[in-house]
Amino acid sequence: MNIKEVLAKKVSAAMVAAGLPEGTNPAISISNRPQFGDYQANGVMGAAKKLKTNPRELATKVVEQLALSKDLDGIADKIELAGPGFINIHLSQTWLASQLALMAQDTHCGVTQRCADHQGSLLEGKSQTVVVDYSAPNLAKEMHVGHLRSTIIGDAVVKALEFRGDKVIRQNHMGDWGTQFGMLIAHLSDKLAGDEVAETALADLENFYREAKVRFDNEEGFADRARADVVKLQSGDAQCAKLWQQFIDISIAHSEEIYSKLNVSLQRSDIMGESSYNPDLSKVIDELMASEIAVEDQGAKVVFIDEMANKDGEPSVFIVQKSGGGYLYATTDLSACRYRSGQLKADRIIIFTDARQSLHFKQVEIVARKAGFLPENVGYDHCPFGMMMGNDGKPFKTRTGGTIKLAELLDEAVVRASDLIKEKNPEINTEELNEIATKVGIGAVKFADLSKNRTSDYIFSWKSMLSFEGATAPYLQYAYSRIQSIFRKAAVEQVQSKIDIIEPQEKALALKLLQLEDVIDAVISECTPNLLCNYLYELASLYMSFYEACPILKDGIAVEVKESRLALCQLISQTLKQGLNILGIEVMERM
RNA sequence: GCACCAUUAGCUCAGCUGGAUAGAGCGUCGCCCUCCGGAGGCGAAGGCCGCAGGUUCGACUCCUGCAUGGUGCGCCA
């Protein structure tokens, strides 16, 4: 259920009845001040401007129509006109309570499902097939902090889409191809000849890469071998392919370890590495040449994109094949467009990479659409984000200037969380400590990142994410476990679904709980999980205020009030858990 | 040179398709532990929303110019 949509439908009807054109946006939004009601409709003012009429008079008519139609009877207590044409809507507490009761019986926290195969849920709309391309680490090296954002933002959006009922096809576009693999397999070949086992030799990928690079730069003959191996690999040499496969397998296992630590849902079957597109690349070029979208220029094959010309009319240049005949990531990404819309039947394609690739993906989209690889009705959203910076505002690096391995960063988060928990709770047993420290530490890292929307760079700070105060994962986890503690204490078997809204804190919570669908939809359409982070923080925060103001189990509380508040707690608890689950953050019964 | 992105409180960040008095957290300063878990709550101080114009009933939001920072731009991904 989406309050905003319910109101929009009713107000729209009244606007049409008042003589406004069909399809005028009612512009429903949440009121920012209690005296302006719970929601407000601001669309009349914009419409009045277009029609060059008096907004106040027009709004009066709309309000009259609303009263006449009785559309909002039972939903709103009061509808009033204010200022130049604001329509303020005060929702009925009885109606809110009835919606909460429905929510209590729903398996999806009251969020309507887009597909029909969810029993016991509200059904609505048609589900889409969405291809989501995220994480995509370079398999030549270990995952570092730069891969964190794509991985967790992508996974959160994926889970939000699935929660709403869309069909998601995950695509891990791993970097498993390219010239550096020649040097890596040449080095691996030597190691194996020296009786080493691949798993041991590749235990530390960073070291392995460094060693290979040193040999490539300094050792006589090695660079030539490496280059020869690339050619052999690309022409299908069995021996090279075997070495390459060994290397890839072990590197993938490294990534899977990280995914598991991060509670990210990517599986091996989601991998569609760059190498997968190899057989298709020459066809892509042939088609582009045949349709004259691409032309030969200075030995290379390029597309001149007039749509992206600069002020002087010079087109943007997009190289699709090198002068030596080699392919580039442009070629691969074009091929991926065709595969995803053609084979995977995507209605929408979402790609999460850092902002530096914005230009590239703009070019890919234009060329892919021109070439027919990407039909008009298929959405193509490149979702860029900024780099992770250190406390000094410069790229986040180790003291010596090296890249920070993701595995080490996550381990540190858990150690820091563990220290803090021990400090707060010295009696805790080791097993419980480990479980909580993992959930809290990883959750803190993820929430700190997910809660930021900026496409610009963001500053990574242990201090702010693991102080565990304010808008952090532990605050939300704490709110959740506090509710569980109440349930333990209350020792009730079954919480009722009837809720009476009495105190203002309860009303605020009711409204917030019923806004989940609206938030999920915004997360999906804009690919911005930070909206869900904000929502959950506000929900937890309202709960904390409620907890202080509205006693539940204390002496002297009437049974009906107690039961109503327990029911409210139940909804909050479910919503927090579900919301955090979408973000890939775990909750615990006690902490 | 050209293009893209950013600029909001001391710091880190929100701010939904233009809406009423721009919001949080941290930090600072008060108050609240005979408590249902204080990893908490309540309150205060703190802003020329980078600068200058424009569009309009109304601009942090849209347009133009400028400044600052970042990123990218024919053979890396």
Short mmCIF file of C-alpha atoms (C1' of nucleotides) in Angstrom, two decimals, chain A residues 412-422 424 436-437 439-445 462-478 591, chain B residues 25-26 39-40:
data_model
loop_
_atom_site.label_atom_id
_atom_site.label_comp_id
_atom_site.label_asym_id
_atom_site.label_seq_id
_atom_site.Cartn_x
_atom_site.Cartn_y
_atom_site.Cartn_z
CA GLU A 412 39.44 -4.82 10.71
CA ALA A 413 35.79 -3.79 10.98
CA VAL A 414 34.98 -7.01 12.80
CA VAL A 415 37.96 -6.66 15.17
CA ARG A 416 37.00 -3.10 15.99
CA ALA A 417 33.40 -4.09 16.61
CA SER A 418 34.53 -6.97 18.78
CA ASP A 419 36.67 -4.68 20.95
CA LEU A 420 33.78 -2.33 21.43
CA ILE A 421 31.30 -5.02 22.35
CA LYS A 422 33.72 -6.52 24.88
CA LYS A 424 30.27 -2.70 26.78
CA ILE A 436 27.55 -10.10 16.99
CA ALA A 437 30.90 -8.55 16.09
CA LYS A 439 27.07 -8.58 12.07
CA VAL A 440 27.84 -5.24 13.67
CA GLY A 441 31.22 -4.67 12.03
CA ILE A 442 30.16 -5.60 8.51
CA GLY A 443 26.83 -3.86 8.95
CA ALA A 444 28.58 -0.67 10.00
CA VAL A 445 30.81 -0.63 6.93
CA TRP A 462 36.27 4.37 11.08
CA LYS A 463 35.51 6.97 13.62
CA SER A 464 32.08 7.90 12.34
CA MET A 465 30.94 4.42 11.34
CA LEU A 466 32.14 2.51 14.36
CA SER A 467 31.52 5.04 17.07
CA PHE A 468 28.17 3.27 16.98
CA GLU A 469 26.31 6.43 17.76
CA GLY A 470 23.81 8.21 15.59
CA ALA A 471 22.86 7.09 12.14
CA THR A 472 24.79 3.83 11.99
CA ALA A 473 23.97 0.17 11.47
CA PRO A 474 24.47 -0.64 15.16
CA TYR A 475 21.83 1.93 16.09
CA LEU A 476 19.32 0.10 13.91
CA GLN A 477 20.44 -3.29 15.14
CA TYR A 478 20.16 -2.02 18.68
CA MET A 591 23.55 -7.50 21.47
"C1'" G B 25 24.28 12.59 12.96
"C1'" C B 26 29.12 13.72 15.08
"C1'" A B 39 24.94 1.57 21.86
"C1'" G B 40 19.20 5.62 24.48
#
